[in-house]
Amino acid sequence: MAQLICSNLKLGYEGRTVIEDINFSVNRGDYLCIVGENGSGKSTLMKSVLKLHPILSGSIETGDGLKFNKIGYLPQQSETQKDFPAVVKEIVLSGCLNHCNKHFFYTKHDKQRMADTLKKLGIENLANRSFMELSGGQQQRVLLARALCATTEMLLLDEPTAALDPKAAAELYELIKDLNEKEKITVLMISHNIDSALKYASHILHIGTNQKFFGKTEDYLKSEVGKIFAKKAEGV
């Protein structure tokens, strides 16, 4: 059974439709990249999956044991986030909040999970550093570690490499690929970098006003919408 099933979704604001007729499903271990023109509703879709934004109609369901509170989320980075006055280990540990239930303190298990995640992402040396003093690439690794503390099953990533230099972006893409392949974590990523989407993704969801596609990456490359969008991205 699929981990996530979105059926006949219509999304928008205050009754105004932004995108409709969205249908796709995600299985455990998939790497789905969500692509499309600016303003096509990609971030709205991701927030709707997380129940941060109401849907106008249709349904979003989980399966295969996945629960909505066990999905890790890395939103687009804002200027406010960059200047967040906290040390790294506090930020990463906050990813365990969904697991705290009725107790008000982090458990020994939560703290060990935080330490293990920092080590997994190669940033254990940053544990006591101030978040606002880190480079953009380091900050994104910290926020990814926070998302990982919330899940061992599914990550939702909204433009995780935006504003990073090419080297830091490439390193983050490789890190996400390893989490998908080695840790078997399902990945849903919004990306404007079509080259990286096509390189890493097992599946593509293309959303737009008049053009939509959902399927395997190799089939997307053969489709009319895939050919057109790839040429636009290349500036052809």
Coordinates of C-alpha atoms in Angstrom, one line a residue:
M1 CA 0.0 0.0 0.0
A2 CA 1.2 3.5 -0.8
Q3 CA 2.4 5.8 2.1
L4 CA 0.7 8.8 0.7
I5 CA -2.3 9.1 -1.6
C6 CA -3.6 12.4 -3.0
S7 CA -6.8 12.1 -4.9
N8 CA -8.7 14.8 -7.0
L9 CA -7.1 17.6 -5.0
K10 CA -8.2 21.2 -5.5
L11 CA -6.1 23.7 -3.7
G12 CA -6.4 27.5 -3.3
Y13 CA -7.0 30.4 -0.9
E14 CA -10.3 31.9 0.3
G15 CA -12.3 29.9 -2.2
R16 CA -10.0 30.9 -5.2
T17 CA -8.6 27.8 -6.9
V18 CA -4.8 27.7 -7.5
I19 CA -4.5 24.2 -8.8
E20 CA -6.9 21.3 -9.3
D21 CA -7.1 17.7 -10.5
I22 CA -4.0 16.6 -8.6
N23 CA -3.6 12.9 -8.4
F24 CA -0.6 11.0 -7.2
S25 CA 0.7 8.4 -4.8
V26 CA 4.0 7.8 -3.1
N27 CA 5.4 4.4 -2.0
R28 CA 8.0 3.7 0.6
G29 CA 11.4 4.5 -0.7
D30 CA 10.3 6.7 -3.6
Y31 CA 12.1 10.0 -4.3
L32 CA 9.5 12.3 -5.8
C33 CA 10.4 15.7 -7.1
I34 CA 7.6 18.3 -7.5
V35 CA 8.3 20.7 -10.4
G36 CA 6.5 23.4 -12.3
E37 CA 6.4 27.1 -13.0
N38 CA 6.5 29.7 -10.3
G39 CA 3.1 30.2 -8.7
S40 CA 1.8 26.8 -9.8
G41 CA 1.0 25.7 -6.3
K42 CA 3.9 23.5 -5.4
S43 CA 4.4 24.9 -1.8
T44 CA 0.7 25.1 -1.3
L45 CA 0.5 21.4 -2.1
M46 CA 3.3 20.5 0.3
K47 CA 1.7 22.5 3.1
S48 CA -1.6 20.8 2.4
V49 CA 0.0 17.4 2.7
L50 CA 1.2 18.5 6.2
K51 CA -2.3 19.8 7.1
L52 CA -0.8 23.3 7.4
H53 CA -3.2 24.5 4.6
P54 CA -6.8 23.4 4.1
I55 CA -7.8 21.7 0.8
L56 CA -10.8 22.9 -1.1
S57 CA -11.8 19.4 -2.2
G58 CA -10.4 15.9 -2.7
S59 CA -8.5 13.9 -0.2
I60 CA -5.0 13.3 1.2
E61 CA -4.5 10.0 3.0
T62 CA -1.6 8.1 4.5
G63 CA -1.0 4.3 4.4
D64 CA 1.6 1.7 5.1
G65 CA 1.8 2.7 8.7
L66 CA 2.7 6.4 8.1
K67 CA 1.1 9.0 10.3
F68 CA 1.0 12.7 9.5
N69 CA 2.9 13.6 12.7
K70 CA 5.8 11.3 11.7
I71 CA 6.6 13.3 8.5
G72 CA 9.7 15.4 8.7
Y73 CA 9.5 18.9 7.0
L74 CA 12.2 21.3 5.8
P75 CA 10.5 24.5 4.7
Q76 CA 11.9 27.2 2.5
Q77 CA 14.5 29.1 4.5
S78 CA 13.6 32.6 5.5
E79 CA 15.6 35.5 6.8
T80 CA 14.0 35.0 10.2
Q81 CA 15.3 31.4 10.3
K82 CA 18.8 32.5 9.4
D83 CA 19.0 34.8 12.5
F84 CA 17.4 32.4 14.9
P85 CA 19.1 32.9 18.3
A86 CA 19.6 29.3 19.4
V87 CA 22.4 26.7 19.5
V88 CA 22.4 23.9 17.0
K89 CA 21.6 21.0 19.3
E90 CA 18.5 22.9 20.6
I91 CA 17.2 23.4 17.1
V92 CA 17.8 19.7 16.1
L93 CA 16.3 18.4 19.4
S94 CA 13.1 20.4 18.7
G95 CA 12.4 18.0 15.9
C96 CA 11.4 15.5 18.5
L97 CA 8.5 17.6 19.8
N98 CA 5.9 15.6 17.9
H99 CA 7.0 12.5 19.9
C100 CA 6.8 14.1 23.3
N101 CA 3.1 13.5 23.6
K102 CA 2.1 14.4 27.2
H103 CA 5.5 14.8 28.8
F104 CA 7.1 18.2 28.8
F105 CA 10.7 17.3 28.7
Y106 CA 13.0 15.6 26.2
T107 CA 13.8 12.1 27.1
K108 CA 17.2 10.4 27.1
H109 CA 16.1 8.7 23.9
D110 CA 15.3 12.1 22.3
K111 CA 18.7 13.4 23.2
Q112 CA 20.5 10.3 21.9
R113 CA 18.5 10.6 18.6
M114 CA 19.6 14.2 18.3
A115 CA 23.2 13.2 18.8
D116 CA 23.0 10.3 16.4
T117 CA 21.4 12.5 13.7
L118 CA 24.1 15.2 14.0
K119 CA 26.7 12.5 13.5
K120 CA 24.8 11.0 10.6
L121 CA 24.9 14.3 8.8
G122 CA 28.5 15.0 9.7
I123 CA 27.8 18.1 11.8
E124 CA 28.3 16.8 15.4
N125 CA 31.1 19.4 15.7
L126 CA 28.5 22.1 15.4
A127 CA 26.3 21.0 18.3
N128 CA 27.2 23.9 20.6
R129 CA 27.5 26.6 17.9
S130 CA 25.1 29.4 17.4
F131 CA 22.8 28.7 14.4
M132 CA 23.0 32.3 13.2
E133 CA 26.8 32.1 12.9
L134 CA 26.8 29.2 10.5
S135 CA 27.1 29.2 6.7
G136 CA 24.0 28.7 4.5
G137 CA 25.0 25.1 3.8
Q138 CA 25.6 24.3 7.5
Q139 CA 22.3 25.9 8.4
Q140 CA 20.4 23.7 5.9
R141 CA 22.1 20.6 7.3
V142 CA 21.0 21.6 10.8
L143 CA 17.4 22.1 9.6
L144 CA 17.6 18.8 7.7
A145 CA 18.8 17.1 11.0
R146 CA 15.8 18.7 12.8
A147 CA 13.4 17.2 10.2
L148 CA 15.1 13.8 10.5
C149 CA 14.5 13.9 14.3
A150 CA 10.8 13.9 13.5
T151 CA 10.8 10.9 11.2
T152 CA 12.5 7.7 9.9
E153 CA 9.9 7.4 7.2
M154 CA 9.2 10.5 5.0
L155 CA 10.8 13.8 4.4
L156 CA 9.1 16.8 2.7
L157 CA 11.7 19.3 1.4
D158 CA 10.7 22.7 0.0
E159 CA 13.6 24.1 -2.1
P160 CA 16.3 22.9 0.3
T161 CA 19.1 24.2 -1.9
A162 CA 17.7 27.7 -2.6
A163 CA 20.3 30.4 -2.0
L164 CA 23.1 27.9 -1.5
D165 CA 26.3 28.1 -3.6
P166 CA 26.8 25.3 -6.1
K167 CA 29.2 23.3 -3.9
A168 CA 26.9 23.4 -0.9
A169 CA 23.9 22.6 -3.0
A170 CA 25.6 19.5 -4.6
E171 CA 26.7 18.2 -1.2
L172 CA 23.1 18.6 0.2
Y173 CA 21.7 16.8 -2.8
E174 CA 24.1 13.9 -2.3
L175 CA 23.2 13.8 1.4
I176 CA 19.5 13.6 0.6
K177 CA 20.2 10.8 -1.9
D178 CA 22.1 8.8 0.7
L179 CA 19.2 9.2 3.2
N180 CA 16.8 7.9 0.5
E181 CA 18.9 5.0 -0.7
K182 CA 20.7 3.9 2.5
E183 CA 18.1 4.9 5.2
K184 CA 15.1 4.0 2.9
I185 CA 13.5 7.3 3.8
T186 CA 10.9 8.4 1.3
V187 CA 11.6 11.9 -0.1
L188 CA 9.2 14.5 -1.5
M189 CA 11.1 17.5 -2.8
I190 CA 10.1 20.8 -4.5
S191 CA 12.9 21.9 -6.8
H192 CA 13.5 24.6 -9.4
N193 CA 16.7 22.8 -10.3
I194 CA 15.4 20.5 -13.1
D195 CA 18.8 19.0 -13.7
S196 CA 19.1 17.8 -10.1
A197 CA 15.4 16.7 -10.1
L198 CA 16.0 14.5 -13.1
K199 CA 19.3 13.2 -11.8
Y200 CA 18.1 12.0 -8.4
A201 CA 14.3 11.5 -8.5
S202 CA 12.7 8.2 -9.1
H203 CA 9.4 10.0 -9.9
I204 CA 8.3 13.4 -11.1
L205 CA 5.1 15.3 -10.3
H206 CA 4.7 18.3 -12.7
I207 CA 1.9 20.7 -11.8
G208 CA 0.7 23.7 -13.7
T209 CA -2.4 25.4 -14.9
N210 CA -2.6 23.5 -18.2
Q211 CA 0.0 20.8 -18.0
K212 CA 0.3 18.0 -15.4
F213 CA 2.4 14.8 -15.2
F214 CA 2.9 12.1 -12.6
G215 CA 5.1 9.1 -13.2
K216 CA 8.6 7.7 -13.4
T217 CA 11.4 10.1 -14.3
E218 CA 12.3 8.2 -17.5
D219 CA 8.6 8.6 -18.6
Y220 CA 8.6 12.3 -17.8
L221 CA 11.6 12.8 -20.1
K222 CA 9.7 11.2 -22.9
S223 CA 6.5 13.2 -22.3
E224 CA 5.6 16.5 -24.1
V225 CA 5.5 18.5 -20.8
G226 CA 8.8 17.0 -19.7
K227 CA 10.5 17.9 -23.0
I228 CA 9.2 21.4 -23.0
F229 CA 10.0 22.1 -19.3
A230 CA 13.5 20.7 -19.6
K231 CA 14.2 22.9 -22.6
K232 CA 12.9 26.0 -20.7
A233 CA 15.1 25.2 -17.7
E234 CA 18.1 24.9 -20.0
G235 CA 17.3 28.3 -21.6
V236 CA 16.8 26.7 -25.0

